[in-house]
């Protein structure tokens, strides 16, 4: 396996923190609507590491990105609501320092009290962040003594606070969130229980090809639902109406079906659907079979498909789920996705949910607590599972001499 997991990586427990300036890169990239945080999962997931550092008496400088601001004037991307919420949750004063690229923070750090912590304003307000700029990193390194990355959801990006900064630091490691993410994802790569099932859904085949390829070697079968399924059904020559199809991926789908067959692996596709003529209507009907008529589009898996998928899930010892089975954001088209979440919840074995929309779907289903693990990072978890090296992990790994 190409992943080295946590080998050679120190965790926050390995450092003396008392009185030291700790630069803590977090993923506090939460959805904010008109100044209100609408889902604080990423904040609460970051709390164990922050609390630990506070207990150890570190002088904490937290940093995170938020969205994709074009300039620092893009105030809708300010971390201000996050600073406020962190203060409430931690019971300390969180000072929002709005000049990430300035060492004016130094006097503030000297006088920082035990019941205070600093949060840098959105690091993407500084253009050097996404450019992985060394000059920007040097400013941050000039006042930091220990560097901890706990921003799993950003660790697949070589940005300044993820890559250039720790490159300059001697004392560096990861926090509890990343440690758990890697331990959990490694369960999928190292000695997983069989039957091993990968459930893939969501909008696009092209986003998931690398993961499908990786999983092809390790799983016993795939379940494919969501819009992705229509590319596969069409590749089999079935009519799919106006359902979403990636025409340029039809050959890939055809070839994948053949390879799975040749290797004796199962591929479960929908056998019936919830269809609509107008997705905005919230209306739909169930097809009597696998075919979809002209003018109709598939927006969820149908009842017989749900039963087939449930039966396969029941038998599995390891399950990885990435991508909803339908347009689950619309209640009328959410039945399939939530049924899958329920089936996973009822399976007592290992079930790991990839981040992004799948995490949102698991939450919305009400079964999130029954999962072995729900990743906080969509792109990062997929890249890790497909065997890519995450820049944010590699930079804190001690080079092991041969
Ligand atoms: P992804 O980010 O690739 O996991 O895709 C998630 C999105 O796929 C969700 O917003 C779903 O609404 C959407 N989706 C799932 N199934 C369908 C479908 N049958 N038709 C259109 N969109 C879908």
Tab-separated table of C-alpha atoms and ligand atoms in Angstrom:
chain	number	residue	atom	x	y	z
A	1	UNK	CA	0.000	0.000	0.000
A	2	UNK	CA	1.460	3.392	-0.909
A	3	UNK	CA	0.103	5.151	2.169
A	4	UNK	CA	2.466	5.275	5.101
A	5	UNK	CA	-0.333	6.222	7.432
A	6	UNK	CA	0.919	7.936	10.549
A	7	UNK	CA	4.444	6.528	10.346
A	8	UNK	CA	7.057	9.120	11.365
A	9	UNK	CA	4.441	11.722	12.284
A	10	UNK	CA	4.396	13.289	15.735
A	11	UNK	CA	1.167	14.284	17.400
A	12	UNK	CA	0.478	17.251	19.632
A	13	UNK	CA	1.059	14.955	22.642
A	14	UNK	CA	4.749	14.728	21.717
A	15	UNK	CA	5.506	18.415	22.297
A	16	UNK	CA	6.185	20.526	25.338
A	17	UNK	CA	3.594	23.275	24.987
A	18	UNK	CA	3.649	25.221	28.247
A	19	UNK	CA	4.302	28.899	27.529
A	20	UNK	CA	5.132	28.161	23.890
A	21	UNK	CA	3.535	29.820	20.877
A	22	UNK	CA	1.570	27.128	19.100
A	23	UNK	CA	0.515	27.728	15.511
A	24	UNK	CA	-2.600	25.624	15.053
A	25	UNK	CA	-3.841	25.188	11.488
A	26	UNK	CA	-7.497	24.199	11.685
A	27	UNK	CA	-10.281	23.651	9.192
A	28	UNK	CA	-12.904	26.095	10.419
A	29	UNK	CA	-14.376	26.453	6.948
A	30	UNK	CA	-18.029	26.311	8.036
A	31	UNK	CA	-21.054	27.374	6.003
A	32	UNK	CA	-22.175	30.874	7.008
A	33	UNK	CA	-25.442	32.438	5.896
A	34	UNK	CA	-25.931	36.145	6.604
A	35	UNK	CA	-23.453	36.061	9.463
A	36	UNK	CA	-24.920	32.878	10.993
A	37	UNK	CA	-23.089	29.561	11.089
A	38	UNK	CA	-25.456	26.962	9.636
A	39	UNK	CA	-23.389	23.843	10.426
A	40	UNK	CA	-20.706	23.933	13.102
A	41	UNK	CA	-19.434	20.359	12.693
A	42	UNK	CA	-15.954	21.516	11.708
A	43	UNK	CA	-15.715	23.798	14.742
A	44	UNK	CA	-16.767	21.101	17.203
A	45	UNK	CA	-14.444	18.590	15.524
A	46	UNK	CA	-11.530	20.968	16.188
A	47	UNK	CA	-12.273	21.458	19.891
A	48	UNK	CA	-10.351	18.486	21.400
A	49	UNK	CA	-7.019	19.729	20.032
A	50	UNK	CA	-7.646	23.358	21.006
A	51	UNK	CA	-8.768	22.363	24.508
A	52	UNK	CA	-5.734	20.140	24.968
A	53	UNK	CA	-3.410	22.995	23.960
A	54	UNK	CA	-5.185	25.397	26.321
A	55	UNK	CA	-4.895	22.921	29.198
A	56	UNK	CA	-1.179	22.567	28.521
A	57	UNK	CA	-0.777	26.345	28.726
A	58	UNK	CA	0.189	27.044	25.110
A	59	UNK	CA	-0.162	30.493	23.595
A	60	UNK	CA	-2.386	29.546	20.700
A	61	UNK	CA	-2.504	31.181	17.286
A	62	UNK	CA	-5.260	29.483	15.315
A	63	UNK	CA	-5.500	29.815	11.552
A	64	UNK	CA	-8.047	28.687	8.976
A	65	UNK	CA	-9.358	29.487	5.549
A	66	UNK	CA	-13.016	30.227	4.875
A	67	UNK	CA	-14.482	29.864	1.401
A	68	UNK	CA	-12.742	31.313	-1.620
A	69	UNK	CA	-12.449	35.086	-1.124
A	70	UNK	CA	-11.062	37.143	-4.007
A	71	UNK	CA	-9.735	39.973	-1.825
A	72	UNK	CA	-9.519	40.870	1.860
A	73	UNK	CA	-12.430	43.233	1.288
A	74	UNK	CA	-14.692	40.198	0.778
A	75	UNK	CA	-16.113	40.546	4.293
A	76	UNK	CA	-18.634	37.742	3.849
A	77	UNK	CA	-15.615	35.445	4.265
A	78	UNK	CA	-14.539	36.936	7.590
A	79	UNK	CA	-13.930	34.452	10.405
A	80	UNK	CA	-15.638	36.824	12.840
A	81	UNK	CA	-18.687	34.582	13.493
A	82	UNK	CA	-16.292	31.662	14.003
A	83	UNK	CA	-14.217	33.599	16.557
A	84	UNK	CA	-17.393	34.419	18.448
A	85	UNK	CA	-18.611	30.815	18.459
A	86	UNK	CA	-15.197	29.496	19.474
A	87	UNK	CA	-15.180	31.910	22.425
A	88	UNK	CA	-18.536	30.555	23.571
A	89	UNK	CA	-17.550	26.913	23.160
A	90	UNK	CA	-14.118	27.237	24.766
A	91	UNK	CA	-14.973	29.706	27.490
A	92	UNK	CA	-11.956	31.855	26.600
A	93	UNK	CA	-11.612	35.152	24.789
A	94	UNK	CA	-10.812	34.491	21.128
A	95	UNK	CA	-9.119	37.547	19.659
A	96	UNK	CA	-9.571	37.880	15.892
A	97	UNK	CA	-6.312	39.264	14.534
A	98	UNK	CA	-7.036	40.707	11.139
A	99	UNK	CA	-3.573	41.072	9.695
A	100	UNK	CA	-2.374	37.524	9.023
A	101	UNK	CA	0.674	38.844	7.172
A	102	UNK	CA	2.022	41.038	9.915
A	103	UNK	CA	4.234	40.446	12.905
A	104	UNK	CA	2.327	43.068	14.892
A	105	UNK	CA	0.974	40.001	16.626
A	106	UNK	CA	4.229	39.645	18.593
A	107	UNK	CA	3.494	42.125	21.420
A	108	UNK	CA	0.002	40.651	21.698
A	109	UNK	CA	1.535	37.209	22.192
A	110	UNK	CA	3.858	38.453	24.920
A	111	UNK	CA	0.926	39.653	27.001
A	112	UNK	CA	-1.486	36.851	26.089
A	113	UNK	CA	-3.341	35.576	29.140
A	114	UNK	CA	-4.326	31.992	29.929
A	115	UNK	CA	-7.960	32.695	29.139
A	116	UNK	CA	-7.175	34.148	25.729
A	117	UNK	CA	-6.345	32.704	22.326
A	118	UNK	CA	-5.754	34.291	18.952
A	119	UNK	CA	-7.506	33.451	15.699
A	120	UNK	CA	-5.940	34.868	12.548
A	121	UNK	CA	-8.418	36.332	10.090
A	122	UNK	CA	-9.111	34.129	7.016
A	123	UNK	CA	-5.657	33.174	5.735
A	124	UNK	CA	-6.960	33.303	2.160
A	125	UNK	CA	-7.318	37.090	2.521
A	126	UNK	CA	-3.552	36.947	2.000
A	127	UNK	CA	-2.778	36.004	-1.648
A	128	UNK	CA	0.387	34.209	-0.503
A	129	UNK	CA	-1.710	31.493	1.158
A	130	UNK	CA	-2.917	29.726	-1.973
A	131	UNK	CA	0.426	30.409	-3.703
A	132	UNK	CA	2.251	28.522	-0.950
A	133	UNK	CA	4.363	31.631	-0.587
A	134	UNK	CA	7.539	31.284	1.507
A	135	UNK	CA	7.638	34.970	2.394
A	136	UNK	CA	4.195	34.766	3.985
A	137	UNK	CA	5.211	31.554	5.743
A	138	UNK	CA	8.359	33.225	7.088
A	139	UNK	CA	6.292	35.893	8.846
A	140	UNK	CA	4.161	33.203	10.516
A	141	UNK	CA	7.220	31.128	11.423
A	142	UNK	CA	8.932	34.159	12.967
A	143	UNK	CA	6.657	34.030	15.996
A	144	UNK	CA	5.656	30.341	16.090
A	145	UNK	CA	7.497	27.723	18.149
A	146	UNK	CA	5.407	24.616	17.540
A	147	UNK	CA	3.317	23.918	14.428
A	148	UNK	CA	0.331	21.588	14.541
A	149	UNK	CA	-1.841	20.765	11.561
A	150	UNK	CA	-5.353	19.617	12.414
A	151	UNK	CA	-6.985	20.807	9.191
A	152	UNK	CA	-7.636	17.469	7.532
A	153	UNK	CA	-10.075	18.968	5.000
A	154	UNK	CA	-7.301	21.266	3.693
A	155	UNK	CA	-4.355	18.869	3.894
A	156	UNK	CA	-4.527	17.891	0.221
A	157	UNK	CA	-3.644	21.457	-0.740
A	158	UNK	CA	-0.082	22.782	-0.819
A	159	UNK	CA	-0.933	26.166	0.656
A	160	UNK	CA	1.317	28.344	2.834
A	161	UNK	CA	-0.190	27.464	6.226
A	162	UNK	CA	-0.338	23.768	5.265
A	163	UNK	CA	2.963	23.320	3.460
A	164	UNK	CA	5.421	26.291	3.280
A	165	UNK	CA	5.077	27.132	6.984
A	166	UNK	CA	5.737	23.657	8.458
A	167	UNK	CA	8.575	23.315	5.956
A	168	UNK	CA	10.285	26.093	7.935
A	169	UNK	CA	9.482	24.677	11.370
A	170	UNK	CA	11.415	22.148	13.400
A	171	UNK	CA	8.742	21.256	15.924
A	172	UNK	CA	5.771	20.073	13.875
A	173	UNK	CA	3.058	17.468	13.980
A	174	UNK	CA	-0.667	16.798	13.800
A	175	UNK	CA	-3.670	17.197	16.085
A	176	UNK	CA	-6.257	14.699	17.276
A	177	UNK	CA	-8.651	15.211	14.365
A	178	UNK	CA	-6.136	14.277	11.673
A	179	UNK	CA	-4.802	11.414	13.774
A	180	UNK	CA	-8.295	9.915	13.980
A	181	UNK	CA	-9.034	10.535	10.288
A	182	UNK	CA	-5.929	8.647	9.195
A	183	UNK	CA	-6.489	5.789	11.656
A	184	UNK	CA	-10.044	5.415	10.384
A	185	UNK	CA	-9.223	5.687	6.690
A	186	UNK	CA	-6.370	3.215	7.142
A	187	UNK	CA	-8.954	0.655	8.297
A	188	UNK	CA	-10.225	0.763	4.724
A	189	UNK	CA	-6.789	0.179	3.244
A	190	UNK	CA	-5.153	-2.264	5.650
A	191	UNK	CA	-6.705	-5.653	6.364
A	192	UNK	CA	-10.351	-4.706	5.866
A	193	UNK	CA	-12.990	-7.329	6.717
A	194	UNK	CA	-14.746	-9.050	3.798
A	195	UNK	CA	-17.174	-8.813	2.084
A	196	UNK	CA	-15.989	-5.285	1.443
A	197	UNK	CA	-18.423	-2.975	-0.293
A	198	UNK	CA	-17.902	0.482	-1.796
A	199	UNK	CA	-21.072	2.521	-2.234
A	200	UNK	CA	-20.614	5.334	-4.699
A	201	UNK	CA	-23.098	7.997	-5.669
A	202	UNK	CA	-23.316	11.712	-6.246
A	203	UNK	CA	-23.198	13.760	-9.359
A	204	UNK	CA	-20.154	12.846	-11.391
A	205	UNK	CA	-18.268	9.729	-12.406
A	206	UNK	CA	-15.251	11.788	-13.418
A	207	UNK	CA	-14.665	13.032	-9.845
A	208	UNK	CA	-14.562	9.481	-8.539
A	209	UNK	CA	-12.640	7.535	-11.177
A	210	UNK	CA	-9.362	7.491	-9.252
A	211	UNK	CA	-11.107	6.164	-6.141
A	212	UNK	CA	-13.017	3.577	-8.133
A	213	UNK	CA	-9.707	2.419	-9.618
A	214	UNK	CA	-8.095	2.168	-6.196
A	215	UNK	CA	-11.057	0.315	-4.735
A	216	UNK	CA	-11.243	-2.045	-7.683
A	217	UNK	CA	-8.280	-3.911	-6.198
A	218	UNK	CA	-9.517	-4.106	-2.631
A	219	UNK	CA	-13.298	-4.369	-2.572
A	220	UNK	CA	-15.514	-7.338	-3.376
A	221	UNK	CA	-18.232	-5.239	-4.906
A	222	UNK	CA	-19.572	-1.815	-5.786
A	223	UNK	CA	-22.971	-0.274	-5.377
A	224	UNK	CA	-23.442	2.636	-7.734
A	225	UNK	CA	-26.347	5.021	-7.318
A	226	UNK	CA	-27.004	8.751	-7.703
A	227	UNK	CA	-26.543	10.493	-11.027
A	228	UNK	CA	-23.370	8.440	-11.537
A	229	UNK	CA	-25.500	5.361	-12.112
A	230	UNK	CA	-27.034	6.726	-15.320
A	231	UNK	CA	-23.689	6.822	-17.076
A	232	UNK	CA	-23.285	3.131	-16.222
A	233	UNK	CA	-26.851	2.214	-17.236
A	234	UNK	CA	-26.477	4.062	-20.517
A	235	UNK	CA	-23.150	2.307	-21.063
A	236	UNK	CA	-25.099	-0.949	-20.793
A	237	UNK	CA	-27.362	0.272	-23.575
A	238	UNK	CA	-30.375	1.125	-21.403
A	239	UNK	CA	-32.552	4.187	-22.045
A	240	UNK	CA	-32.082	6.791	-19.296
A	241	UNK	CA	-34.272	9.651	-20.620
A	242	UNK	CA	-32.829	13.045	-19.737
A	243	UNK	CA	-30.995	11.812	-16.612
A	244	UNK	CA	-27.505	13.233	-16.050
A	245	UNK	CA	-25.008	11.303	-18.158
A	246	UNK	CA	-21.321	11.980	-18.716
A	247	UNK	CA	-21.074	11.053	-22.353
A	248	UNK	CA	-17.283	11.211	-22.385
A	249	UNK	CA	-17.172	8.630	-19.592
A	250	UNK	CA	-19.361	6.030	-21.293
A	251	UNK	CA	-16.373	4.103	-22.576
A	252	UNK	CA	-14.783	4.117	-19.160
A	253	UNK	CA	-18.016	2.815	-17.610
A	254	UNK	CA	-18.289	0.071	-20.238
A	255	UNK	CA	-14.717	-0.973	-19.656
A	256	UNK	CA	-15.109	-0.927	-15.878
A	257	UNK	CA	-18.193	-3.161	-16.068
A	258	UNK	CA	-16.177	-5.658	-18.142
A	259	UNK	CA	-13.208	-5.577	-15.767
A	260	UNK	CA	-15.421	-6.147	-12.728
A	261	UNK	CA	-17.079	-9.076	-14.433
A	262	UNK	CA	-13.723	-10.575	-15.399
A	263	UNK	CA	-12.543	-10.357	-11.823
A	264	UNK	CA	-15.715	-11.831	-10.353
A	265	UNK	CA	-16.658	-8.683	-8.447
A	266	UNK	CA	-20.229	-7.544	-7.985
A	267	UNK	CA	-21.636	-4.359	-9.412
A	268	UNK	CA	-25.091	-3.399	-8.210
A	269	UNK	CA	-26.858	-0.726	-10.230
A	270	UNK	CA	-30.388	0.635	-9.845
A	271	UNK	CA	-33.175	-1.559	-11.242
A	272	UNK	CA	-35.886	1.068	-10.756
A	273	UNK	CA	-35.997	4.807	-10.124
A	274	UNK	CA	-37.832	7.834	-8.863
A	275	UNK	CA	-38.186	10.005	-11.969
A	276	UNK	CA	-39.433	13.477	-12.714
A	277	UNK	CA	-39.930	15.704	-15.732
A	278	UNK	CA	-38.976	18.779	-13.709
A	279	UNK	CA	-36.524	18.567	-10.848
A	280	UNK	CA	-37.666	21.924	-9.415
A	281	UNK	CA	-41.237	20.618	-9.022
A	282	UNK	CA	-40.388	18.296	-6.150
A	283	UNK	CA	-42.793	15.841	-7.825
A	284	UNK	CA	-41.962	12.418	-9.128
A	285	UNK	CA	-43.066	8.872	-9.793
A	286	UNK	CA	-41.579	5.403	-9.551
A	287	UNK	CA	-40.694	3.518	-12.722
A	288	UNK	CA	-41.869	-0.056	-13.167
A	289	UNK	CA	-38.446	-1.225	-14.318
A	290	UNK	CA	-34.961	-0.097	-15.142
A	291	UNK	CA	-35.862	1.872	-18.272
A	292	UNK	CA	-36.472	5.608	-18.147
A	293	UNK	CA	-38.687	7.168	-20.776
A	294	UNK	CA	-37.824	10.100	-22.986
A	295	UNK	CA	-38.317	13.443	-21.183
A	296	UNK	CA	-37.931	11.982	-17.684
A	297	UNK	CA	-34.898	12.076	-15.424
A	298	UNK	CA	-33.833	9.808	-12.575
A	299	UNK	CA	-33.549	11.684	-9.288
A	300	UNK	CA	-33.446	8.851	-6.742
A	301	UNK	CA	-33.208	5.063	-6.616
A	302	UNK	CA	-36.509	3.156	-6.553
A	303	UNK	CA	-37.957	0.768	-3.910
A	304	UNK	CA	-36.719	-2.491	-5.480
A	305	UNK	CA	-33.237	-0.988	-5.826
A	306	UNK	CA	-33.344	0.019	-2.163
A	307	UNK	CA	-34.172	-3.602	-1.217
A	308	UNK	CA	-31.321	-4.938	-3.368
A	309	UNK	CA	-28.818	-2.478	-1.920
A	310	UNK	CA	-30.016	-3.161	1.652
A	311	UNK	CA	-29.468	-6.891	1.197
A	312	UNK	CA	-25.872	-6.355	0.035
A	313	UNK	CA	-25.159	-3.901	2.856
A	314	UNK	CA	-26.455	-6.389	5.427
A	315	UNK	CA	-23.807	-8.936	4.433
A	316	UNK	CA	-20.824	-6.544	4.332
A	317	UNK	CA	-18.051	-6.472	6.938
A	318	UNK	CA	-16.480	-3.256	5.640
A	319	UNK	CA	-18.347	-0.453	3.876
A	320	UNK	CA	-17.132	2.786	2.384
A	321	UNK	CA	-19.834	5.220	1.331
A	322	UNK	CA	-19.255	8.228	-0.851
A	323	UNK	CA	-22.012	10.148	-2.573
A	324	UNK	CA	-25.798	10.320	-2.193
A	325	UNK	CA	-28.183	8.001	-4.054
A	326	UNK	CA	-30.296	10.861	-5.353
A	327	UNK	CA	-31.055	14.558	-5.070
A	328	UNK	CA	-31.361	14.120	-1.304
A	329	UNK	CA	-31.549	17.869	-0.638
A	330	UNK	CA	-35.155	17.685	-1.938
A	331	UNK	CA	-37.274	15.693	0.480
A	332	UNK	CA	-39.223	13.861	-2.225
A	333	UNK	CA	-35.953	12.570	-3.703
A	334	UNK	CA	-34.200	11.688	-0.429
A	335	UNK	CA	-35.739	8.267	0.301
A	336	UNK	CA	-32.994	6.214	-1.329
A	337	UNK	CA	-30.117	8.064	0.319
A	338	UNK	CA	-31.708	7.899	3.765
A	339	UNK	CA	-32.566	4.202	3.345
A	340	UNK	CA	-28.908	3.509	2.597
A	341	UNK	CA	-27.852	5.514	5.668
A	342	UNK	CA	-30.301	3.466	7.756
A	343	UNK	CA	-29.013	0.176	6.340
A	344	UNK	CA	-25.460	1.230	7.214
A	345	UNK	CA	-26.590	2.214	10.710
A	346	UNK	CA	-28.071	-1.264	11.205
A	347	UNK	CA	-24.895	-3.026	10.098
A	348	UNK	CA	-22.695	-3.593	13.188
A	349	UNK	CA	-19.412	-3.708	11.230
A	350	UNK	CA	-17.054	-1.030	9.907
A	351	UNK	CA	-18.777	1.689	7.903
A	352	UNK	CA	-16.931	4.811	6.925
A	353	UNK	CA	-18.478	7.786	5.207
A	354	UNK	CA	-16.448	10.037	2.907
A	355	UNK	CA	-16.839	13.764	3.526
A	356	UNK	CA	-18.651	16.506	1.670
A	357	UNK	CA	-22.139	15.696	0.472
A	358	UNK	CA	-22.065	12.184	1.921
A	359	UNK	CA	-21.365	13.599	5.377
A	360	UNK	CA	-24.232	16.068	4.914
A	361	UNK	CA	-26.489	13.218	3.757
A	362	UNK	CA	-25.553	11.059	6.758
A	363	UNK	CA	-26.286	13.992	9.072
A	364	UNK	CA	-29.597	14.754	7.386
A	365	UNK	CA	-30.627	11.093	7.633
A	366	UNK	CA	-30.413	11.176	11.420
A	367	UNK	CA	-28.104	8.129	11.479
A	368	UNK	CA	-24.757	9.945	11.632
A	369	UNK	CA	-24.007	8.713	15.154
A	370	UNK	CA	-24.248	5.093	14.074
A	371	UNK	CA	-21.382	5.360	11.587
A	372	UNK	CA	-17.911	4.173	12.530
A	373	UNK	CA	-16.511	7.394	11.132
A	374	UNK	CA	-17.635	10.333	9.019
A	375	UNK	CA	-14.706	12.108	7.460
A	376	UNK	CA	-14.481	15.886	7.842
A	377	UNK	CA	-12.661	16.195	4.524
A	378	UNK	CA	-14.288	15.324	1.209
A	379	UNK	CA	-11.461	15.902	-1.263
A	380	UNK	CA	-8.751	15.075	1.272
A	381	UNK	CA	-10.265	11.722	2.240
A	382	UNK	CA	-10.740	10.683	-1.394
A	383	UNK	CA	-7.178	11.696	-2.294
A	384	UNK	CA	-5.794	9.805	0.697
A	385	UNK	CA	-7.801	6.695	-0.147
A	386	UNK	CA	-6.767	6.758	-3.778
A	387	UNK	CA	-3.144	6.616	-2.617
A	388	UNK	CA	-2.100	10.219	-3.180
A	389	UNK	CA	0.313	11.785	-0.728
A	390	UNK	CA	-1.286	14.672	1.152
A	391	UNK	CA	1.093	17.663	1.261
A	392	UNK	CA	-0.072	18.570	4.766
A	393	UNK	CA	0.841	15.119	6.076
A	394	UNK	CA	4.089	14.603	4.189
A	395	UNK	CA	5.569	17.895	5.378
A	396	UNK	CA	5.219	16.892	9.039
A	397	UNK	CA	6.506	13.353	8.492
A	398	UNK	CA	10.027	12.823	9.802
A	399	UNK	CA	12.224	11.620	6.957
A	400	UNK	CA	13.182	8.107	7.899
A	401	UNK	CA	16.805	7.456	6.990
A	402	UNK	CA	17.439	4.352	4.920
B	1	LIG	P1	-21.024	14.642	-5.266
B	1	LIG	O1	-20.510	15.957	-4.764
B	1	LIG	O2	-20.405	14.185	-6.527
B	1	LIG	O3	-21.033	13.583	-4.168
B	1	LIG	O4	-22.523	14.915	-5.679
B	1	LIG	C1	-23.503	15.237	-4.753
B	1	LIG	C2	-24.683	15.828	-5.489
B	1	LIG	O5	-25.180	14.897	-6.427
B	1	LIG	C3	-25.830	16.165	-4.568
B	1	LIG	O6	-25.977	17.555	-4.502
B	1	LIG	C4	-27.035	15.496	-5.213
B	1	LIG	O7	-28.170	16.332	-5.277
B	1	LIG	C5	-26.541	15.188	-6.601
B	1	LIG	N1	-27.248	14.048	-7.204
B	1	LIG	C6	-27.361	12.813	-6.706
B	1	LIG	N2	-28.118	12.051	-7.501
B	1	LIG	C7	-28.524	12.809	-8.523
B	1	LIG	C8	-29.335	12.604	-9.669
B	1	LIG	N3	-29.891	11.413	-9.902
B	1	LIG	N4	-29.518	13.626	-10.530
B	1	LIG	C9	-28.931	14.822	-10.279
B	1	LIG	N5	-28.155	15.090	-9.227
B	1	LIG	C10	-27.954	14.105	-8.339
